[in-house]
XYZ file of C-alpha atoms in Angstrom:
42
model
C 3.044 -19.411 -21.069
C 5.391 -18.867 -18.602
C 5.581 -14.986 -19.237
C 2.217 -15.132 -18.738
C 2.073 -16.779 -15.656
C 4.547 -14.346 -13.892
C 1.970 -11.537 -15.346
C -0.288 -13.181 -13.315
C 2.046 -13.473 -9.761
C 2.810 -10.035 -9.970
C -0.797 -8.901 -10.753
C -1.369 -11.102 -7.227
C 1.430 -9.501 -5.751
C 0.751 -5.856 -6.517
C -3.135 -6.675 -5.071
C -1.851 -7.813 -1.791
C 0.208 -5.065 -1.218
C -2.484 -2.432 -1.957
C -4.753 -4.097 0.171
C -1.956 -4.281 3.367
C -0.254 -0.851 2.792
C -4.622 0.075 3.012
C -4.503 -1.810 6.206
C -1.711 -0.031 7.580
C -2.456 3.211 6.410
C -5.851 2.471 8.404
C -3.976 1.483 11.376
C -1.886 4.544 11.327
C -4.910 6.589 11.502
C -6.607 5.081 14.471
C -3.365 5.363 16.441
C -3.266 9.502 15.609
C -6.716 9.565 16.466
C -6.440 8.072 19.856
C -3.234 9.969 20.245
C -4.443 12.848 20.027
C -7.196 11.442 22.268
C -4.641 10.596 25.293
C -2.158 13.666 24.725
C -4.199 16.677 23.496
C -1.024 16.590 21.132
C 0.012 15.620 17.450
């Protein structure tokens, strides 16, 4: 049982990371975007 539960926490764990290293990745984005916007550059 307590294998199991771990299994579980980690499966949490690896979900929440996905979903924030998404949210950054997003974030990253938008700041190239405007950027590029502002700069005319990279």
């Amino acid at each position: 049982m307590k294998i199991f539960k771990l299994f579980i926490y980690l499966f949490i764990l690896f979900i929440l990371i996905n979903i924030i290293k998404s949210k950054l990745w997003k974030l990253k984005e938008y700041y190239k975007i405007r950027n590029k916007r502002h700069c005319g550059g990279i």
